[in-house]
Short mmCIF file of C-alpha atoms in Angstrom, two decimals:
data_model
loop_
_atom_site.label_atom_id
_atom_site.label_comp_id
_atom_site.label_asym_id
_atom_site.label_seq_id
_atom_site.Cartn_x
_atom_site.Cartn_y
_atom_site.Cartn_z
CA UNK A 1 0.12 -0.11 0.01
CA UNK A 2 2.76 2.40 0.97
CA UNK A 3 4.80 1.70 -2.10
CA UNK A 4 2.24 3.38 -4.19
CA UNK A 5 1.96 6.56 -1.85
CA UNK A 6 5.52 6.94 -1.27
CA UNK A 7 6.73 6.89 -4.80
CA UNK A 8 3.81 8.52 -6.51
CA UNK A 9 5.97 10.61 -8.58
CA UNK A 10 7.95 7.22 -9.90
CA UNK A 11 4.70 5.48 -10.64
CA UNK A 12 3.20 8.52 -12.28
CA UNK A 13 6.25 9.15 -14.62
CA UNK A 14 6.35 5.67 -15.46
CA UNK A 15 2.52 5.60 -16.36
CA UNK A 16 3.09 8.60 -18.43
CA UNK A 17 6.04 7.02 -20.14
CA UNK A 18 3.98 3.93 -21.10
CA UNK A 19 1.04 5.92 -22.34
CA UNK A 20 3.30 8.33 -24.34
CA UNK A 21 5.46 5.35 -25.87
CA UNK A 22 2.12 3.42 -26.68
CA UNK A 23 0.30 6.35 -28.25
CA UNK A 24 3.47 7.30 -30.28
CA UNK A 25 4.41 4.05 -31.59
CA UNK A 26 0.70 3.20 -32.26
CA UNK A 27 0.51 6.17 -34.32
CA UNK A 28 3.57 5.01 -36.20
CA UNK A 29 2.36 1.54 -36.72
CA UNK A 30 -1.15 2.74 -37.94
CA UNK A 31 0.44 5.02 -40.63
CA UNK A 32 2.80 2.54 -41.72
CA UNK A 33 0.53 -0.65 -41.40
CA UNK A 34 -2.08 1.02 -43.63
CA UNK A 35 0.67 2.10 -46.07
CA UNK A 36 2.03 -1.19 -46.25
CA UNK A 37 -0.98 -2.61 -46.66
CA UNK A 38 -1.84 -0.50 -49.75
CA UNK A 39 1.58 -1.69 -51.09
CA UNK A 40 0.60 -5.35 -50.50
CA UNK A 41 -2.49 -5.03 -52.63
CA UNK A 42 -1.09 -2.72 -55.35
CA UNK A 43 -0.95 -3.53 -59.16
CA UNK A 44 2.80 -2.80 -59.01
CA UNK A 45 4.84 -5.94 -58.41
CA UNK A 46 7.90 -4.06 -56.79
CA UNK A 47 5.63 -2.22 -54.20
CA UNK A 48 3.83 -5.73 -53.37
CA UNK A 49 7.24 -7.37 -52.83
CA UNK A 50 8.27 -4.50 -50.61
CA UNK A 51 5.17 -4.96 -48.54
CA UNK A 52 5.55 -8.77 -48.29
CA UNK A 53 9.25 -8.30 -47.27
CA UNK A 54 8.34 -5.67 -44.92
CA UNK A 55 5.83 -7.67 -42.94
CA UNK A 56 8.06 -11.07 -43.10
CA UNK A 57 11.13 -9.19 -41.65
CA UNK A 58 9.40 -7.31 -38.97
CA UNK A 59 6.92 -9.82 -38.04
CA UNK A 60 9.25 -12.75 -37.65
CA UNK A 61 12.13 -10.64 -35.81
CA UNK A 62 12.23 -10.94 -31.85
CA UNK A 63 11.14 -7.40 -30.55
CA UNK A 64 13.87 -7.59 -28.29
CA UNK A 65 16.50 -7.93 -31.21
CA UNK A 66 14.57 -4.85 -33.00
CA UNK A 67 15.19 -2.87 -29.83
CA UNK A 68 19.01 -3.86 -29.70
CA UNK A 69 19.28 -2.60 -33.44
CA UNK A 70 17.41 0.56 -32.85
CA UNK A 71 19.17 1.27 -29.39
CA UNK A 72 22.76 0.59 -30.35
CA UNK A 73 23.04 0.13 -34.18
CA UNK A 74 20.64 2.87 -35.67
CA UNK A 75 22.18 5.72 -33.41
CA UNK A 76 25.79 4.54 -34.24
CA UNK A 77 25.43 4.59 -38.01
CA UNK A 78 22.32 6.74 -38.87
CA UNK A 79 21.17 9.06 -36.26
CA UNK A 80 23.48 10.00 -33.56
CA UNK A 81 21.97 11.41 -30.45
CA UNK A 82 18.55 10.32 -31.10
CA UNK A 83 16.51 9.77 -27.51
CA UNK A 84 16.03 6.63 -26.25
CA UNK A 85 12.12 7.41 -26.35
CA UNK A 86 12.18 8.14 -29.83
CA UNK A 87 14.44 4.89 -30.67
CA UNK A 88 12.07 2.84 -28.61
CA UNK A 89 8.96 4.22 -30.47
CA UNK A 90 10.36 3.51 -33.84
CA UNK A 91 11.41 -0.18 -32.88
CA UNK A 92 7.67 -0.52 -31.34
CA UNK A 93 5.84 1.39 -34.26
CA UNK A 94 7.85 -0.59 -36.99
CA UNK A 95 7.07 -4.07 -35.34
CA UNK A 96 3.39 -3.33 -34.84
CA UNK A 97 3.28 -2.23 -38.25
CA UNK A 98 3.74 -5.70 -39.63
CA UNK A 99 0.58 -6.62 -37.61
CA UNK A 100 -1.54 -3.90 -38.32
CA UNK A 101 -0.75 -4.31 -42.21
CA UNK A 102 -2.03 -7.91 -41.86
CA UNK A 103 -5.24 -6.85 -39.94
CA UNK A 104 -5.84 -3.93 -42.43
CA UNK A 105 -5.18 -6.42 -45.54
CA UNK A 106 -7.71 -9.09 -44.01
CA UNK A 107 -10.30 -6.04 -43.93
CA UNK A 108 -9.43 -5.04 -47.56
CA UNK A 109 -10.12 -8.65 -48.64
CA UNK A 110 -13.80 -8.63 -46.87
CA UNK A 111 -14.83 -5.60 -49.15
CA UNK A 112 -16.53 -7.21 -52.26
CA UNK A 113 -14.46 -6.96 -55.58
CA UNK A 114 -17.44 -5.33 -57.20
CA UNK A 115 -16.75 -2.09 -55.14
CA UNK A 116 -13.59 -1.57 -56.52
CA UNK A 117 -14.28 -2.41 -60.09
CA UNK A 118 -17.01 0.22 -59.99
CA UNK A 119 -14.39 2.71 -58.71
CA UNK A 120 -11.94 1.74 -61.29
CA UNK A 121 -14.52 1.89 -63.94
CA UNK A 122 -15.61 5.73 -63.15
CA UNK A 123 -12.01 6.45 -63.61
CA UNK A 124 -10.49 6.42 -60.06
CA UNK A 125 -6.96 5.68 -59.75
CA UNK A 126 -5.73 2.49 -57.47
CA UNK A 127 -4.80 4.92 -54.60
CA UNK A 128 -8.33 6.82 -54.85
CA UNK A 129 -10.26 3.48 -54.78
CA UNK A 130 -8.31 2.38 -51.76
CA UNK A 131 -8.50 5.41 -49.98
CA UNK A 132 -12.21 6.75 -50.91
CA UNK A 133 -14.08 3.30 -51.32
CA UNK A 134 -12.35 0.30 -50.01
CA UNK A 135 -10.44 1.32 -46.94
CA UNK A 136 -13.69 3.20 -45.39
CA UNK A 137 -15.56 -0.09 -45.63
CA UNK A 138 -13.00 -2.36 -44.24
CA UNK A 139 -12.56 -0.09 -41.08
CA UNK A 140 -15.38 -1.90 -39.30
CA UNK A 141 -13.81 -5.45 -39.79
CA UNK A 142 -10.52 -4.30 -38.86
CA UNK A 143 -11.22 -2.62 -35.63
CA UNK A 144 -11.55 -5.83 -33.33
CA UNK A 145 -8.21 -7.19 -34.23
CA UNK A 146 -6.55 -3.60 -34.28
CA UNK A 147 -7.68 -3.39 -30.70
CA UNK A 148 -5.95 -6.90 -29.87
CA UNK A 149 -2.83 -5.37 -31.53
CA UNK A 150 -2.71 -2.26 -29.64
CA UNK A 151 -3.27 -4.02 -26.08
CA UNK A 152 -0.49 -6.39 -27.16
CA UNK A 153 1.56 -2.94 -27.99
CA UNK A 154 1.05 -1.70 -24.50
CA UNK A 155 2.36 -4.77 -22.86
CA UNK A 156 5.23 -4.88 -25.41
CA UNK A 157 6.27 -1.18 -24.50
CA UNK A 158 7.84 -2.90 -21.28
CA UNK A 159 10.71 -4.20 -23.15
CA UNK A 160 11.68 -0.35 -23.89
CA UNK A 161 12.45 -0.13 -20.07
CA UNK A 162 15.59 -2.26 -20.54
CA UNK A 163 16.66 0.32 -22.79
CA UNK A 164 16.62 3.41 -20.92
CA UNK A 165 13.19 4.83 -21.42
CA UNK A 166 10.96 5.60 -18.59
CA UNK A 167 8.05 3.46 -18.45
CA UNK A 168 5.73 1.69 -16.04
CA UNK A 169 7.53 -1.74 -15.97
CA UNK A 170 10.94 -0.14 -15.09
CA UNK A 171 9.47 1.23 -12.10
CA UNK A 172 9.31 -2.22 -10.41
CA UNK A 173 12.96 -2.92 -10.88
CA UNK A 174 13.41 0.50 -9.70
CA UNK A 175 11.75 0.09 -6.55
CA UNK A 176 12.50 -3.44 -5.78
CA UNK A 177 16.11 -2.78 -6.03
CA UNK A 178 15.38 -0.27 -3.22
CA UNK A 179 14.10 -3.08 -0.96
CA UNK A 180 10.75 -2.74 -1.26
CA UNK A 181 8.23 -6.24 -1.29
CA UNK A 182 7.96 -7.18 -4.97
CA UNK A 183 4.60 -8.31 -4.78
CA UNK A 184 2.44 -4.94 -3.82
CA UNK A 185 4.82 -3.44 -6.53
CA UNK A 186 3.46 -5.73 -9.36
CA UNK A 187 -0.10 -5.53 -8.43
CA UNK A 188 0.14 -1.66 -8.62
CA UNK A 189 2.10 -2.10 -11.87
CA UNK A 190 -0.46 -4.60 -13.18
CA UNK A 191 -3.43 -2.33 -12.44
CA UNK A 192 -1.74 0.57 -14.19
CA UNK A 193 -1.41 -1.49 -17.11
CA UNK A 194 -5.17 -2.43 -16.70
CA UNK A 195 -6.23 1.05 -16.53
CA UNK A 196 -4.68 1.70 -20.17
CA UNK A 197 -5.56 -1.56 -21.98
CA UNK A 198 -9.28 -1.22 -20.72
CA UNK A 199 -9.11 2.26 -22.04
CA UNK A 200 -7.88 0.89 -25.33
CA UNK A 201 -10.58 -1.97 -25.76
CA UNK A 202 -13.10 0.58 -24.42
CA UNK A 203 -12.34 3.20 -27.11
CA UNK A 204 -12.59 0.54 -29.78
CA UNK A 205 -15.92 -0.68 -28.83
CA UNK A 206 -17.18 2.63 -29.06
CA UNK A 207 -15.59 3.03 -32.23
CA UNK A 208 -17.30 -0.11 -33.46
CA UNK A 209 -20.71 0.88 -32.23
CA UNK A 210 -20.49 4.26 -33.97
CA UNK A 211 -19.49 2.57 -37.27
CA UNK A 212 -22.55 0.33 -36.90
CA UNK A 213 -25.03 3.68 -36.99
CA UNK A 214 -22.96 4.72 -39.79
CA UNK A 215 -24.27 2.27 -42.33
CA UNK B 1 13.32 -13.01 -82.35
CA UNK B 2 9.70 -13.16 -81.08
CA UNK B 3 8.06 -12.77 -84.46
CA UNK B 4 4.34 -13.19 -83.21
CA UNK B 5 4.96 -10.44 -80.48
CA UNK B 6 6.07 -8.11 -83.12
CA UNK B 7 3.30 -8.71 -85.53
CA UNK B 8 0.76 -8.49 -82.87
CA UNK B 9 1.91 -4.82 -81.93
CA UNK B 10 2.15 -3.99 -85.43
CA UNK B 11 -1.23 -5.11 -85.88
CA UNK B 12 -2.41 -2.97 -83.08
CA UNK B 13 -1.34 0.23 -84.72
CA UNK B 14 -2.96 -0.69 -87.90
CA UNK B 15 -6.18 -1.39 -86.24
CA UNK B 16 -6.63 2.41 -85.05
CA UNK B 17 -9.95 3.44 -86.44
CA UNK B 18 -10.77 6.52 -88.18
CA UNK B 19 -14.04 8.30 -88.57
CA UNK B 20 -17.23 6.65 -87.15
CA UNK B 21 -15.85 3.70 -85.29
CA UNK B 22 -15.68 4.21 -81.23
CA UNK B 23 -14.63 0.69 -80.06
CA UNK B 24 -12.68 -1.62 -82.17
CA UNK B 25 -11.47 -5.23 -81.07
CA UNK B 26 -9.15 -6.68 -83.28
CA UNK B 27 -8.14 -10.54 -82.94
CA UNK B 28 -8.68 -10.24 -79.24
CA UNK B 29 -7.66 -13.58 -77.34
CA UNK B 30 -7.98 -14.28 -73.82
CA UNK B 31 -7.48 -17.54 -71.44
CA UNK B 32 -8.79 -18.46 -68.26
CA UNK B 33 -6.07 -21.09 -67.28
CA UNK B 34 -6.87 -23.68 -69.90
CA UNK B 35 -10.23 -22.50 -70.97
CA UNK B 36 -9.91 -20.16 -74.06
CA UNK B 37 -12.88 -17.61 -73.35
CA UNK B 38 -12.30 -15.39 -76.21
CA UNK B 39 -10.87 -16.63 -79.58
CA UNK B 40 -9.94 -14.33 -82.34
CA UNK B 41 -12.57 -11.74 -81.46
CA UNK B 42 -13.06 -8.99 -84.07
CA UNK B 43 -15.57 -6.32 -83.42
CA UNK B 44 -16.34 -2.90 -84.37
CA UNK B 45 -18.77 -0.69 -82.69
CA UNK B 46 -19.65 2.75 -84.47
CA UNK B 47 -20.24 5.80 -82.65
CA UNK B 48 -24.29 5.95 -81.79
CA UNK B 49 -24.66 2.13 -82.42
CA UNK B 50 -26.33 0.13 -79.75
CA UNK B 51 -24.85 -3.48 -79.74
CA UNK B 52 -26.52 -6.39 -77.99
CA UNK B 53 -24.41 -9.46 -77.13
CA UNK B 54 -26.41 -12.59 -76.53
CA UNK B 55 -25.60 -16.43 -76.14
CA UNK B 56 -25.41 -19.12 -73.74
CA UNK B 57 -23.80 -18.94 -70.30
CA UNK B 58 -19.99 -19.20 -70.41
CA UNK B 59 -19.93 -18.08 -73.97
CA UNK B 60 -17.81 -15.29 -73.05
CA UNK B 61 -20.08 -12.45 -73.33
CA UNK B 62 -19.29 -10.86 -69.82
CA UNK B 63 -15.71 -11.27 -70.49
CA UNK B 64 -15.86 -9.66 -73.59
CA UNK B 65 -17.84 -6.74 -72.19
CA UNK B 66 -15.24 -6.10 -69.37
CA UNK B 67 -12.30 -6.18 -71.55
CA UNK B 68 -13.43 -3.11 -73.27
CA UNK B 69 -12.56 -1.10 -70.37
CA UNK B 70 -9.59 -3.49 -69.19
CA UNK B 71 -11.51 -4.69 -66.10
CA UNK B 72 -10.14 -7.92 -67.66
CA UNK B 73 -6.76 -8.13 -69.36
CA UNK B 74 -6.25 -9.55 -72.71
CA UNK B 75 -3.63 -12.17 -73.76
CA UNK B 76 -3.18 -10.89 -77.44
CA UNK B 77 -4.57 -8.72 -79.75
CA UNK B 78 -5.63 -5.06 -79.67
CA UNK B 79 -8.68 -2.85 -78.21
CA UNK B 80 -8.98 0.78 -79.00
CA UNK B 81 -11.58 3.07 -77.66
CA UNK B 82 -12.08 6.47 -80.11
CA UNK B 83 -8.75 5.95 -81.87
CA UNK B 84 -6.66 5.47 -78.70
CA UNK B 85 -5.37 1.76 -77.77
CA UNK B 86 -6.14 0.72 -74.26
CA UNK B 87 -3.00 1.91 -72.05
CA UNK B 88 -1.37 -0.42 -69.17
CA UNK B 89 -2.75 0.06 -65.75
CA UNK B 90 -2.14 3.46 -64.47
CA UNK B 91 -3.45 7.20 -64.68
CA UNK B 92 -3.92 7.02 -68.32
CA UNK B 93 -6.17 3.97 -68.15
CA UNK B 94 -7.92 5.68 -65.19
CA UNK B 95 -8.37 8.65 -67.55
CA UNK B 96 -9.95 6.43 -70.46
CA UNK B 97 -12.13 4.59 -68.12
CA UNK B 98 -13.79 7.80 -67.13
CA UNK B 99 -14.97 7.77 -70.52
CA UNK B 100 -16.43 4.42 -70.41
CA UNK B 101 -19.41 3.95 -68.31
CA UNK B 102 -20.01 0.53 -67.01
CA UNK B 103 -23.25 -1.15 -65.41
CA UNK B 104 -22.80 -4.22 -63.63
CA UNK B 105 -25.02 -7.05 -62.91
CA UNK B 106 -24.68 -6.62 -58.94
CA UNK B 107 -25.10 -3.02 -59.21
CA UNK B 108 -21.93 -2.24 -56.99
CA UNK B 109 -23.21 1.16 -55.66
CA UNK B 110 -20.65 2.39 -53.16
CA UNK B 111 -22.27 0.98 -50.06
CA UNK B 112 -20.87 3.52 -47.57
CA UNK B 113 -22.11 6.45 -49.48
CA UNK B 114 -25.69 7.88 -50.16
CA UNK B 115 -27.31 7.52 -53.55
CA UNK B 116 -26.60 11.46 -54.15
CA UNK B 117 -22.67 11.00 -53.08
CA UNK B 118 -22.71 7.84 -55.67
CA UNK B 119 -23.55 9.76 -58.59
CA UNK B 120 -21.26 12.93 -57.27
CA UNK B 121 -18.30 10.97 -56.55
CA UNK B 122 -16.74 10.35 -60.06
CA UNK B 123 -17.48 13.95 -61.10
CA UNK B 124 -15.81 15.47 -57.85
CA UNK B 125 -12.81 13.12 -57.53
CA UNK B 126 -12.02 12.35 -61.03
CA UNK B 127 -13.34 14.97 -63.13
CA UNK B 128 -12.82 17.41 -60.53
CA UNK B 129 -15.98 19.24 -60.83
CA UNK B 130 -17.22 21.76 -58.45
CA UNK B 131 -19.35 20.11 -55.82
CA UNK B 132 -22.40 22.37 -56.41
CA UNK B 133 -22.32 21.73 -60.25
CA UNK B 134 -21.83 17.89 -59.47
CA UNK B 135 -24.71 17.89 -57.18
CA UNK B 136 -26.94 19.72 -59.37
CA UNK B 137 -26.13 17.31 -62.24
CA UNK B 138 -26.60 14.20 -60.13
CA UNK B 139 -30.05 15.51 -59.14
CA UNK B 140 -31.22 15.88 -62.73
CA UNK B 141 -29.80 12.69 -63.62
CA UNK B 142 -31.38 10.81 -60.77
CA UNK B 143 -34.72 12.44 -61.43
CA UNK B 144 -34.08 11.28 -65.44
CA UNK B 145 -33.91 7.58 -64.08
CA UNK B 146 -36.67 8.16 -61.68
CA UNK B 147 -35.16 7.68 -58.30
CA UNK B 148 -34.72 11.63 -57.44
CA UNK B 149 -36.72 11.02 -54.37
CA UNK B 150 -34.30 8.56 -53.24
CA UNK B 151 -31.10 10.68 -52.98
CA UNK B 152 -30.34 10.71 -49.67
CA UNK B 153 -30.81 6.99 -49.06
CA UNK B 154 -28.16 4.28 -48.92
CA UNK B 155 -28.03 1.96 -51.52
CA UNK B 156 -29.17 -0.94 -49.28
CA UNK B 157 -32.37 0.72 -48.65
CA UNK B 158 -33.37 0.88 -52.21
CA UNK B 159 -34.87 -1.96 -54.36
CA UNK B 160 -32.85 -3.81 -56.75
CA UNK B 161 -34.31 -1.80 -59.63
CA UNK B 162 -33.99 1.24 -57.94
CA UNK B 163 -30.23 0.48 -57.48
CA UNK B 164 -29.43 -0.27 -60.82
CA UNK B 165 -30.99 2.82 -62.34
CA UNK B 166 -28.90 4.78 -59.92
CA UNK B 167 -25.83 2.95 -61.27
CA UNK B 168 -26.72 3.97 -64.63
CA UNK B 169 -26.97 7.59 -63.28
CA UNK B 170 -23.63 7.12 -61.94
CA UNK B 171 -21.87 6.00 -65.20
CA UNK B 172 -23.97 8.79 -67.07
CA UNK B 173 -22.45 11.42 -64.66
CA UNK B 174 -19.05 10.91 -66.26
CA UNK B 175 -20.50 11.87 -69.71
CA UNK B 176 -19.16 8.67 -71.17
CA UNK B 177 -18.56 8.07 -74.70
CA UNK B 178 -19.94 4.47 -74.48
CA UNK B 179 -21.77 2.75 -72.03
CA UNK B 180 -21.31 -0.88 -71.10
CA UNK B 181 -23.82 -3.06 -69.45
CA UNK B 182 -22.97 -6.65 -68.14
CA UNK B 183 -26.14 -8.24 -67.88
CA UNK B 184 -28.01 -5.24 -65.82
CA UNK B 185 -31.09 -7.16 -65.26
CA UNK B 186 -30.01 -10.58 -64.43
CA UNK B 187 -29.96 -9.97 -60.86
CA UNK B 188 -33.33 -8.22 -60.46
CA UNK B 189 -36.55 -9.66 -59.57
CA UNK B 190 -39.04 -10.07 -62.82
CA UNK B 191 -41.16 -6.96 -61.93
CA UNK B 192 -38.06 -4.69 -61.61
CA UNK B 193 -36.73 -5.64 -65.12
CA UNK B 194 -38.79 -3.09 -67.15
CA UNK B 195 -38.17 -0.26 -65.22
CA UNK B 196 -34.30 -0.54 -65.89
CA UNK B 197 -35.06 -1.59 -69.65
CA UNK B 198 -37.13 1.59 -70.15
CA UNK B 199 -34.14 3.63 -68.89
CA UNK B 200 -31.84 1.89 -71.39
CA UNK B 201 -34.51 2.04 -74.41
CA UNK B 202 -34.49 6.00 -73.70
CA UNK B 203 -30.68 6.11 -73.40
CA UNK B 204 -30.68 4.34 -76.93
CA UNK B 205 -33.25 6.73 -78.07
CA UNK B 206 -30.94 9.50 -77.13
CA UNK B 207 -28.05 8.34 -79.41
CA UNK B 208 -25.85 6.97 -76.49
CA UNK B 209 -23.27 4.25 -77.76
CA UNK B 210 -24.32 0.95 -75.94
CA UNK B 211 -22.69 -2.47 -75.70
CA UNK B 212 -25.51 -4.60 -73.69
CA UNK B 213 -24.73 -8.20 -72.50
CA UNK B 214 -28.16 -9.46 -71.74
CA UNK B 215 -30.61 -12.26 -71.77
CA UNK B 216 -33.63 -9.97 -72.39
CA UNK B 217 -34.61 -10.87 -75.95
CA UNK B 218 -37.17 -8.12 -76.07
CA UNK B 219 -34.91 -5.59 -75.47
CA UNK B 220 -32.36 -7.10 -78.21
CA UNK B 221 -35.23 -6.86 -80.75
CA UNK B 222 -36.55 -3.19 -79.91
CA UNK B 223 -33.35 -1.27 -78.97
CA UNK B 224 -30.38 -2.98 -80.77
CA UNK B 225 -29.12 -1.85 -84.08
CA UNK B 226 -26.93 -5.03 -84.28
CA UNK B 227 -27.26 -8.39 -82.59
CA UNK B 228 -23.82 -10.34 -81.93
CA UNK B 229 -24.26 -14.01 -80.83
CA UNK B 230 -21.49 -15.67 -79.03
CA UNK B 231 -20.78 -19.27 -78.30
CA UNK B 232 -17.82 -21.22 -76.76
CA UNK B 233 -15.75 -17.81 -77.03
CA UNK B 234 -16.43 -17.03 -80.42
CA UNK B 235 -18.62 -14.45 -82.45
CA UNK B 236 -20.68 -17.13 -84.26
CA UNK B 237 -23.03 -14.58 -86.06
CA UNK B 238 -23.65 -10.81 -86.33
CA UNK B 239 -26.87 -9.45 -87.73
CA UNK B 240 -29.59 -6.89 -87.43
CA UNK B 241 -32.32 -8.09 -84.61
CA UNK B 242 -34.85 -8.77 -87.37
CA UNK B 243 -32.27 -10.97 -89.53
CA UNK B 244 -31.14 -12.89 -86.17
CA UNK B 245 -34.39 -13.57 -84.64
CA UNK B 246 -36.40 -14.48 -87.55
CA UNK B 247 -33.73 -16.11 -89.60
CA UNK B 248 -30.77 -17.18 -87.90
CA UNK B 249 -27.90 -18.40 -90.33
CA UNK B 250 -25.72 -20.68 -87.93
CA UNK B 251 -27.16 -24.10 -86.10
CA UNK B 252 -25.80 -22.94 -83.03
CA UNK B 253 -27.89 -19.66 -83.10
CA UNK B 254 -30.81 -21.87 -84.04
CA UNK B 255 -30.45 -24.18 -81.08
CA UNK B 256 -30.19 -21.26 -78.94
CA UNK B 257 -33.21 -19.71 -79.98
CA UNK B 258 -35.17 -22.75 -80.14
CA UNK B 259 -34.34 -23.04 -76.17
CA UNK B 260 -35.16 -19.61 -75.03
CA UNK B 261 -37.99 -18.55 -77.44
CA UNK B 262 -40.50 -21.85 -77.18
CA UNK B 263 -42.08 -21.80 -73.92
#
């Protein structure tokens, strides 16, 4: 009980760290994921290949390895002095984008082919067809898997703690090193994670219900 | 040296039409795997002409219709519209498709857009028309096909016949040079077929160039300038409706007509 009250600033910093890490990497994953999904269904073979390679590479690489690359190799070779937070967000965002891509692609596949054919037959380009006709209709199908992906992302963000990003799970190590009992620390950390993940699933349930009315 | 490839491209250049020819297919071939769905198809459609394509199921008539705006690619031969050969997939093809109206068997109205938005979308996004002007034109067209009062509804709230008339309005909104109809009444309940056929009749009377794949022999008789009879991927017979229905030349056409007309 005391652990939380005595170390509220640390818990708060960790909570804010996890929330911002999740939010930033979710934004990166969403933008990249939709873009790569577009590549994967594109009529241009090199783009399709790029999309397939992106998914195969990032989905099959252990997340810890991606963090290692982004924490030690990227700043060494490409961007020296980049903050651990940005590097961590990039690693998480890139990794998650592969899963977002596949969820979006499965959504695209549920939209009847005739919708895209009708769009093309009135002269829309591929990207117009995707943006204006197909993706809006795919959104509803994509929401439930997307919700799961973002909850997984929240929990995956704990790995960033090992690469000097301030986040929730790192609080546990900080405080247990100071000699506090590990059990209550874990309970409070778990509660904080639950607040975030429940907010995500709640938001998505709301979105789903709103999309239902729009039809 | 790929001799055949060279001669095909050369043929394509020679086939560029002049004057009254709007759609020209020359020596078109297409396979679906082992199935040879289009075999050496030669077809020329003049400006203002109404061509009805009929034939048994699986004869390739729908595929023929879809190759004209390149929803289906072809294996060899050449297709040109208004003197321009069909380009490869890309911006240029998109521009050309805007000039070719297409009406599908299953309507394919944009399910997440209202009827009005369906008819406005191409004008605004493809033709870059002003929103106000696009809306006005859309409402005029919807009135013309008799669904003006349904403008604010979503496609799923309309009957099949109404949806198909909206689909015709959507295609007309692009001011197409030619309209392709791919079995436009085959998915409709019997009592709704006529309301769609009437719109098409009117369109034909107004001088629109039309290619119509259909099983409606009444429409073929009354609206077509020419009937094209297809079977097994080939054009078997081409004639005026009177000639074709009263005095078919080929055995295949006689057999087909005897099966559908004697009930």
